[in-house]
JSON list of C-alpha atoms in Angstrom, two decimals:
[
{"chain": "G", "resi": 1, "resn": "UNK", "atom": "CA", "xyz": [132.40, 141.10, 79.16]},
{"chain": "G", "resi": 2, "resn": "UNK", "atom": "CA", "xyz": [129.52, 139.52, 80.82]},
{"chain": "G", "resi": 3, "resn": "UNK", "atom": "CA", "xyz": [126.87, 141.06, 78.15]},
{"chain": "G", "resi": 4, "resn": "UNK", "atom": "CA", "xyz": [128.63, 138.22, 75.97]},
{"chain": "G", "resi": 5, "resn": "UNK", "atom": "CA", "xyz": [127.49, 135.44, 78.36]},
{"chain": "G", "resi": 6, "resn": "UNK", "atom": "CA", "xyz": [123.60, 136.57, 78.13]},
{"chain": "G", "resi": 7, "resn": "UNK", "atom": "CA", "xyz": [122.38, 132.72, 77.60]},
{"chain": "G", "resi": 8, "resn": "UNK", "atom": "CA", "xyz": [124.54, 131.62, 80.90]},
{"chain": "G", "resi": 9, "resn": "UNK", "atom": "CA", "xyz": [121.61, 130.09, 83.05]},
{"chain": "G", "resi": 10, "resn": "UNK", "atom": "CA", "xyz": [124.09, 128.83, 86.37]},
{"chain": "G", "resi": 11, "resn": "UNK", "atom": "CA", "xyz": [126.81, 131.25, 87.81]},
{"chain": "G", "resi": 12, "resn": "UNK", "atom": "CA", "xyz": [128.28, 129.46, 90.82]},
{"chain": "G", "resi": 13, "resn": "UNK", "atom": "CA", "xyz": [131.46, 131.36, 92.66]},
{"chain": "G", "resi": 14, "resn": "UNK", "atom": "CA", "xyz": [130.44, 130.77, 96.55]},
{"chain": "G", "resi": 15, "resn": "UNK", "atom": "CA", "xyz": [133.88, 130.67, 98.70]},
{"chain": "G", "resi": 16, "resn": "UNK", "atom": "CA", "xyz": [135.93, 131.29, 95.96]},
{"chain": "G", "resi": 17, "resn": "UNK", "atom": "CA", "xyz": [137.38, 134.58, 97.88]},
{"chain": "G", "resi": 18, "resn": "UNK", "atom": "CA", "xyz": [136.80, 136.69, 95.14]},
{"chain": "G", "resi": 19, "resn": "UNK", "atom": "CA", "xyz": [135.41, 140.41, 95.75]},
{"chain": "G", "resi": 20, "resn": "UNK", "atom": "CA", "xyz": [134.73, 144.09, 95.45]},
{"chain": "G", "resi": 21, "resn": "UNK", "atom": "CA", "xyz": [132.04, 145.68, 94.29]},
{"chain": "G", "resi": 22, "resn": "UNK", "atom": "CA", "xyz": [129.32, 143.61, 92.31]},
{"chain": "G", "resi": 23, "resn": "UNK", "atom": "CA", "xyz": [128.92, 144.85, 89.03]},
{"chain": "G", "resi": 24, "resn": "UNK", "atom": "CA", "xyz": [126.19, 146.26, 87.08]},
{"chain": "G", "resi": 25, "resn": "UNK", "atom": "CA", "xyz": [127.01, 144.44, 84.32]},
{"chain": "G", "resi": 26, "resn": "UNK", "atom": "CA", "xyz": [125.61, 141.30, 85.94]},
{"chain": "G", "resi": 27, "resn": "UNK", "atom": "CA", "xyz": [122.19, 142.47, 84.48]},
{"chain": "G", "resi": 28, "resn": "UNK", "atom": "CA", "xyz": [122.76, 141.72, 81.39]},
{"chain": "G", "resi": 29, "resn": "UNK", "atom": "CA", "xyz": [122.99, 137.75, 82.08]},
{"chain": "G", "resi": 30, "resn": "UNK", "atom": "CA", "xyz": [119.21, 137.88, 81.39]},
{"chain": "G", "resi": 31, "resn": "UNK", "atom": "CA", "xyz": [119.37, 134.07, 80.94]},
{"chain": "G", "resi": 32, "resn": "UNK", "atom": "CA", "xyz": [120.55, 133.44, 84.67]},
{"chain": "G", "resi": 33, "resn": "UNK", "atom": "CA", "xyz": [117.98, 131.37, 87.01]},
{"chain": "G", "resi": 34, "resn": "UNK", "atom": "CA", "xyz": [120.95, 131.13, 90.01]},
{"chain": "G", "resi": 35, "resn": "UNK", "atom": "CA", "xyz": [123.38, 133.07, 91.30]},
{"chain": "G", "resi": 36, "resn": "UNK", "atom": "CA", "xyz": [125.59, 132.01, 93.98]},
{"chain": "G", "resi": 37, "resn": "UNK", "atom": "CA", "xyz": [128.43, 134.51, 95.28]},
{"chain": "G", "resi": 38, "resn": "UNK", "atom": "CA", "xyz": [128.42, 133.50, 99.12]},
{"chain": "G", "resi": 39, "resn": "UNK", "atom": "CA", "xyz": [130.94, 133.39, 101.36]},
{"chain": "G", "resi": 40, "resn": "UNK", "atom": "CA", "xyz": [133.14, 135.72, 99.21]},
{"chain": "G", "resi": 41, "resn": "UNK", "atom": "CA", "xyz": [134.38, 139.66, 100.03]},
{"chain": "G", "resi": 42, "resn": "UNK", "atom": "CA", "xyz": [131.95, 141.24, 98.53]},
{"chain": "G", "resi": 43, "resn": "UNK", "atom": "CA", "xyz": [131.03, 144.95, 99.63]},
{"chain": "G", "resi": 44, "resn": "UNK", "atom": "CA", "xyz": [129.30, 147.90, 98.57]},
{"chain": "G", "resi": 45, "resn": "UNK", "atom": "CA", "xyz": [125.46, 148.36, 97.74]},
{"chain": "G", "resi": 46, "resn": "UNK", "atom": "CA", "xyz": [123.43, 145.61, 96.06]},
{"chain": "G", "resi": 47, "resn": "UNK", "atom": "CA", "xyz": [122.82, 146.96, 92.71]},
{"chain": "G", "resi": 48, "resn": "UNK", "atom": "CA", "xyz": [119.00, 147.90, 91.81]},
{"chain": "G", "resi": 49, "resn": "UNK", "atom": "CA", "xyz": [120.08, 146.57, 88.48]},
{"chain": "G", "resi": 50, "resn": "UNK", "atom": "CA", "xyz": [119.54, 142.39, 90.10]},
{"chain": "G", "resi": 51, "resn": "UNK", "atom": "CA", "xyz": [115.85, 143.45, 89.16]},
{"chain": "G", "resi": 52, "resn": "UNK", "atom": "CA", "xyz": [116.60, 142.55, 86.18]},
{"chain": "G", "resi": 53, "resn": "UNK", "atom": "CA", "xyz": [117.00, 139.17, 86.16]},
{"chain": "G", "resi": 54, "resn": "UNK", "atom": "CA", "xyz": [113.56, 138.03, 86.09]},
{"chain": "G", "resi": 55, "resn": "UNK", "atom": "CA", "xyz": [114.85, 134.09, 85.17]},
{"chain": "G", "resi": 56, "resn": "UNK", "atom": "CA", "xyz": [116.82, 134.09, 88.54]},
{"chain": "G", "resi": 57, "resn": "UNK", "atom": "CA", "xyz": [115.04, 132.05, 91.12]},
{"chain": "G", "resi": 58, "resn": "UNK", "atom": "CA", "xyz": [118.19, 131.13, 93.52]},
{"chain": "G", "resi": 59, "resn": "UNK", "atom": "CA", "xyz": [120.19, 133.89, 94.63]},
{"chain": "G", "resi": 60, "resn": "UNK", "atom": "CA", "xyz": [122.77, 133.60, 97.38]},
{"chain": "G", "resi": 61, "resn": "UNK", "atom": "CA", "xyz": [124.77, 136.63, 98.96]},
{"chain": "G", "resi": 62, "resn": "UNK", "atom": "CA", "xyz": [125.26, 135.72, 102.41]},
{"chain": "G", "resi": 63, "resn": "UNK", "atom": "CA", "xyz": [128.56, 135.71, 104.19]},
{"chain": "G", "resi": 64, "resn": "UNK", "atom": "CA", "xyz": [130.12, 138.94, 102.56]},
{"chain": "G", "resi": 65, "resn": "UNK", "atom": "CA", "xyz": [130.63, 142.14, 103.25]},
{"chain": "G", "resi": 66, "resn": "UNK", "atom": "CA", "xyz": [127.40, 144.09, 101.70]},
{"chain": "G", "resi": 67, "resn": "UNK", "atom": "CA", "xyz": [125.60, 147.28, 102.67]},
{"chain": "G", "resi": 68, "resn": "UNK", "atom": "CA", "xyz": [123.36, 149.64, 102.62]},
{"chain": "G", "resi": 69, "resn": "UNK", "atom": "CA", "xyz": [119.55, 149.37, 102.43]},
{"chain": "G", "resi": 70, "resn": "UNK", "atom": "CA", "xyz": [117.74, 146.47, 99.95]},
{"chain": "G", "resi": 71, "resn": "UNK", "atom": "CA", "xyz": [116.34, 148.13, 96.85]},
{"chain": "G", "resi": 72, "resn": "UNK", "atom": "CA", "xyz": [112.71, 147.49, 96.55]},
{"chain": "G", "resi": 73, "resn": "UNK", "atom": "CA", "xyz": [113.78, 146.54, 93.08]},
{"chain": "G", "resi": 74, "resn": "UNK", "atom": "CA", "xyz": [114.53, 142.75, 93.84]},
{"chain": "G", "resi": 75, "resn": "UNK", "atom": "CA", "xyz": [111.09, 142.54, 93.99]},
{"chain": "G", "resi": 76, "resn": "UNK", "atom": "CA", "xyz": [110.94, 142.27, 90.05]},
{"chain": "G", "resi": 77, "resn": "UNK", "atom": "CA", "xyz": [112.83, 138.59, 90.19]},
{"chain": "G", "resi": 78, "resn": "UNK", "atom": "CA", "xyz": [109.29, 137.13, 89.76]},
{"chain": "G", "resi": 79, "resn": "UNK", "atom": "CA", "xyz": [110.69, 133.46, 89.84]},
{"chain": "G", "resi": 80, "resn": "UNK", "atom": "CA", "xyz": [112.60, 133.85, 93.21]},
{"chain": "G", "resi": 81, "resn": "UNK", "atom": "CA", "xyz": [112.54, 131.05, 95.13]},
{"chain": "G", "resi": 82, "resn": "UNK", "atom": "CA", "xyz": [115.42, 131.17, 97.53]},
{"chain": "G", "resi": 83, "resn": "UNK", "atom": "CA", "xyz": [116.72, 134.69, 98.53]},
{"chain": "G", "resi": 84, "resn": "UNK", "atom": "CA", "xyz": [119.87, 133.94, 101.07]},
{"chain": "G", "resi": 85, "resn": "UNK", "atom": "CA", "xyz": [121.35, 137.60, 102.27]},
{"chain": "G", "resi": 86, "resn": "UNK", "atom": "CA", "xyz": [122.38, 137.00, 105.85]},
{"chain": "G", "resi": 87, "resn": "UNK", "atom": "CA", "xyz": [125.89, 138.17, 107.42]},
{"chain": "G", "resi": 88, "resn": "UNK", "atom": "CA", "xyz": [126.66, 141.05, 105.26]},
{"chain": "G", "resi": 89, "resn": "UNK", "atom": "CA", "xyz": [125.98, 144.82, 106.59]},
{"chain": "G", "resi": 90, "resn": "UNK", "atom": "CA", "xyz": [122.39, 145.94, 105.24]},
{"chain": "G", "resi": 91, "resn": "UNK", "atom": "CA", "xyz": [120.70, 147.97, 107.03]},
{"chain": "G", "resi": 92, "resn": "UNK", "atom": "CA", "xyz": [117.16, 150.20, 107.07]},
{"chain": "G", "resi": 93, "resn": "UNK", "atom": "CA", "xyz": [113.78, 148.32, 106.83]},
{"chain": "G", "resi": 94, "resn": "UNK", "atom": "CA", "xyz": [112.62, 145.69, 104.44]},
{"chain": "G", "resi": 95, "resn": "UNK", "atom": "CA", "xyz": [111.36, 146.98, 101.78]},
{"chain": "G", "resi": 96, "resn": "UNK", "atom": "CA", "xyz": [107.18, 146.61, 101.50]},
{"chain": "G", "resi": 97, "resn": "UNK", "atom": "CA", "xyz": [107.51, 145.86, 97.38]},
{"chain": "G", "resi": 98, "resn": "UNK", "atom": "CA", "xyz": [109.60, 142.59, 98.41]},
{"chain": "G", "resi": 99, "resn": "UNK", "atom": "CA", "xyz": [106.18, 141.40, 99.16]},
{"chain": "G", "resi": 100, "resn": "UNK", "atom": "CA", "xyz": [105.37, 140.58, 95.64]},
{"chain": "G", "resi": 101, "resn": "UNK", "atom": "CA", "xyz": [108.04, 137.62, 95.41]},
{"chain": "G", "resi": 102, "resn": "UNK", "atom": "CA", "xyz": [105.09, 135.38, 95.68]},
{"chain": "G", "resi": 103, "resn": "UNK", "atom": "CA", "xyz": [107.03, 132.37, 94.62]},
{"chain": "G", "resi": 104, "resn": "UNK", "atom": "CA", "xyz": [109.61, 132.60, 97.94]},
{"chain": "G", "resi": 105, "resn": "UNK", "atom": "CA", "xyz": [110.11, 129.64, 99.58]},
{"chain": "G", "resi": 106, "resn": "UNK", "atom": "CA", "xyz": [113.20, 130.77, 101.78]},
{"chain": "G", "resi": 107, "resn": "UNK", "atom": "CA", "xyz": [114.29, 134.36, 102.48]},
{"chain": "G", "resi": 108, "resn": "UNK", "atom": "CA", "xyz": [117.04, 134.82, 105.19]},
{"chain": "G", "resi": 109, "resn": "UNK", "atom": "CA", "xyz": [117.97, 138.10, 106.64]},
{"chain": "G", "resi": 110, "resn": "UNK", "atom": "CA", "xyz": [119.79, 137.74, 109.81]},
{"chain": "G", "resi": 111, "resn": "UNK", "atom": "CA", "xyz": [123.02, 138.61, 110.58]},
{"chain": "G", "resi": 112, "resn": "UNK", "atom": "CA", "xyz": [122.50, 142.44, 109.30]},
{"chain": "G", "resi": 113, "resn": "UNK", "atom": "CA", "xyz": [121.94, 146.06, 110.81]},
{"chain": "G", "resi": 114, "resn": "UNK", "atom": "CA", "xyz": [117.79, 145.76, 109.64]},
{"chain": "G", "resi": 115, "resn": "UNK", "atom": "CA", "xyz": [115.43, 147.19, 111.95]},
{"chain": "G", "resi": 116, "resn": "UNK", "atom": "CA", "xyz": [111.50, 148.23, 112.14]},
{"chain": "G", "resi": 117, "resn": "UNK", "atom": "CA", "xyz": [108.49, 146.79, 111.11]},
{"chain": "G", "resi": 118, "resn": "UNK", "atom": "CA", "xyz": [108.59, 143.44, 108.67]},
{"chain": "G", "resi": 119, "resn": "UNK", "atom": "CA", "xyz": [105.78, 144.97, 105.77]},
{"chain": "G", "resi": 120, "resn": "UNK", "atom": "CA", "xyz": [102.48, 143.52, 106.11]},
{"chain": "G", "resi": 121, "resn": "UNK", "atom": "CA", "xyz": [103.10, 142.29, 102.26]},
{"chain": "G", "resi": 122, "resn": "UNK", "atom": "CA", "xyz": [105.92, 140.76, 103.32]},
{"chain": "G", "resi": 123, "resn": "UNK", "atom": "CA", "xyz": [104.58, 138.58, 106.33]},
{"chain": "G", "resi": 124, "resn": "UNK", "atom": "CA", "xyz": [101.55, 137.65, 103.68]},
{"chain": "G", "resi": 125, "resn": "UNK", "atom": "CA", "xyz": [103.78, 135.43, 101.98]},
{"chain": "G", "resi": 126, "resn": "UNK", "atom": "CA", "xyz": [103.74, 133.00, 104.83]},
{"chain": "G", "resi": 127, "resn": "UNK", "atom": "CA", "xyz": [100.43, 132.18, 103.19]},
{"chain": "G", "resi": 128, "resn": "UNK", "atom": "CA", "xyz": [101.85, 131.57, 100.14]},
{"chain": "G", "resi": 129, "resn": "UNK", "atom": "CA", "xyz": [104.70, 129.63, 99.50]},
{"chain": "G", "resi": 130, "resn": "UNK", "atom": "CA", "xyz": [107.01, 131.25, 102.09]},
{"chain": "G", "resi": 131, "resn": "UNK", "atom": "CA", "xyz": [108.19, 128.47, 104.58]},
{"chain": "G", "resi": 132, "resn": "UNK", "atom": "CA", "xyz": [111.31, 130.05, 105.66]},
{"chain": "G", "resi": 133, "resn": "UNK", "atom": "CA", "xyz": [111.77, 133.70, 106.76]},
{"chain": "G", "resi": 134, "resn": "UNK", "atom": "CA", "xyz": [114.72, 134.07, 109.16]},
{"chain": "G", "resi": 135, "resn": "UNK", "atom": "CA", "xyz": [115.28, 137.39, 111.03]},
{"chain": "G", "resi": 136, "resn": "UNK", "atom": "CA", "xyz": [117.04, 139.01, 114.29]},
{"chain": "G", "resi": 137, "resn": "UNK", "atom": "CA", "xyz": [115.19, 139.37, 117.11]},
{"chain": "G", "resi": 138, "resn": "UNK", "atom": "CA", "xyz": [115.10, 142.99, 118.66]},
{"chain": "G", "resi": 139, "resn": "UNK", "atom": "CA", "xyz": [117.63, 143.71, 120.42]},
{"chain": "G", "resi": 140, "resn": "UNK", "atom": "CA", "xyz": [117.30, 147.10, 122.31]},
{"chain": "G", "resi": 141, "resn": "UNK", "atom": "CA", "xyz": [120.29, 147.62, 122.91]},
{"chain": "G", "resi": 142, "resn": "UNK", "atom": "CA", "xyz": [121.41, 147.62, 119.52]},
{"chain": "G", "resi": 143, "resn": "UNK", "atom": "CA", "xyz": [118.52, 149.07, 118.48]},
{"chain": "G", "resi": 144, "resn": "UNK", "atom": "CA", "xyz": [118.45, 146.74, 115.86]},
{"chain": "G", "resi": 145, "resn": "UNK", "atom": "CA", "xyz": [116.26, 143.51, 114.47]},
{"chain": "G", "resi": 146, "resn": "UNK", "atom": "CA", "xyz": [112.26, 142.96, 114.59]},
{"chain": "G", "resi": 147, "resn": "UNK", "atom": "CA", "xyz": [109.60, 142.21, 117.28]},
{"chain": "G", "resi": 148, "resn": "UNK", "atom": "CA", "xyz": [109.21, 138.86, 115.35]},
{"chain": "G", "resi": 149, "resn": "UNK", "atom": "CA", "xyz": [105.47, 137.40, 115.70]},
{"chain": "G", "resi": 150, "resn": "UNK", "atom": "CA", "xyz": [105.02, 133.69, 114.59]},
{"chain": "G", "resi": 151, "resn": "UNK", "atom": "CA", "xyz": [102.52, 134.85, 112.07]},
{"chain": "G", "resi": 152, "resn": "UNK", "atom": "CA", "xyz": [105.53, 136.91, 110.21]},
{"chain": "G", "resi": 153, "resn": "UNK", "atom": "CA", "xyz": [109.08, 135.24, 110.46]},
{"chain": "G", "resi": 154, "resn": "UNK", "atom": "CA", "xyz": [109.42, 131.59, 110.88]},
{"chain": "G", "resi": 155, "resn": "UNK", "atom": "CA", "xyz": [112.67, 131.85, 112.87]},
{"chain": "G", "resi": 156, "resn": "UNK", "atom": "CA", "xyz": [114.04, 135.09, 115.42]},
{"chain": "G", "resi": 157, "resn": "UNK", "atom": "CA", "xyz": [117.90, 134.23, 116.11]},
{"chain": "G", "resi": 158, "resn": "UNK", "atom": "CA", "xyz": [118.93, 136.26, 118.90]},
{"chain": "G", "resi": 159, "resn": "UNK", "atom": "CA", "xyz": [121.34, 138.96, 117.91]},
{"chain": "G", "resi": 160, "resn": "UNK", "atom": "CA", "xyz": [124.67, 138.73, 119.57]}
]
């Protein structure tokens, strides 16, 4: 049971090939400051319930197989520093509440189905601490990615 591993502060699995859907139950590892599951076959939603873990300032979810929209609830990791979620499946807008993850130094988002207008609160952390924000670019076609300005993303890759 993972409640019985509440004071475990590093959780490193990236490449391991392990997956399915993450579970809730990783809230309760209120003593975690990074979480690293990249590169693995995970899928589903990203549960609301990674709020939680206020400690975590590294978390790393890119390279699997996750969808749906980003809760607004990440926004409650106050220590976030690094917030890797490229090439899995999201899709929707960014949510405006991710704006208050002042601490963010990196945030990478490419390599997803996200599409309309990055929130104001969100480019305002380029005058914080934010120094990288990767995106897509828009890509009409598609209909998916952001009209990336140089005041709100640090880097547009070109959707292919």
């Amino acid at each position: 049971s993972f409640g019985l591993l509440w004071n475990l502060r590093d959780f490193r699995a990236s490449g391991t090939g392990i997956g399915g859907f993450l579970p809730t139950e990783l809230a309760l590892l209120t003593g975690l400051e990074r979480l690293d599951l990249a590169h693995n076959n995970f899928k589903g939603t990203l549960i609301t319930e990674l709020g939680r873990l206020s400690n975590l300032f590294f978390l790393a979810l890119n390279d699997n197989e996750l969808s749906g929209q980003l809760p607004g609830e990440l926004s409650f990791m106050w220590n976030m520093t690094r917030m890797q979620l490229k090439n899995n499946k999201f899709e929707g807008t960014v949510p405006p509440e991710l704006g208050a993850m002042e601490e963010l130094e990196q945030f990478t988002l490419e390599g997803n189905y996200l599409t309309g207008e990055i929130p104001p609160s969100v480019c305002d952390l380029l005058t914080e601490n934010l120094r990288q924000f990767v995106v897509d670019c828009y890509d009409n076609r598609r209909n998916i990615g952001f009209n990336c300005e140089p005041t709100c993303c640090t880097i547009c890759r070109n959707v292919h």
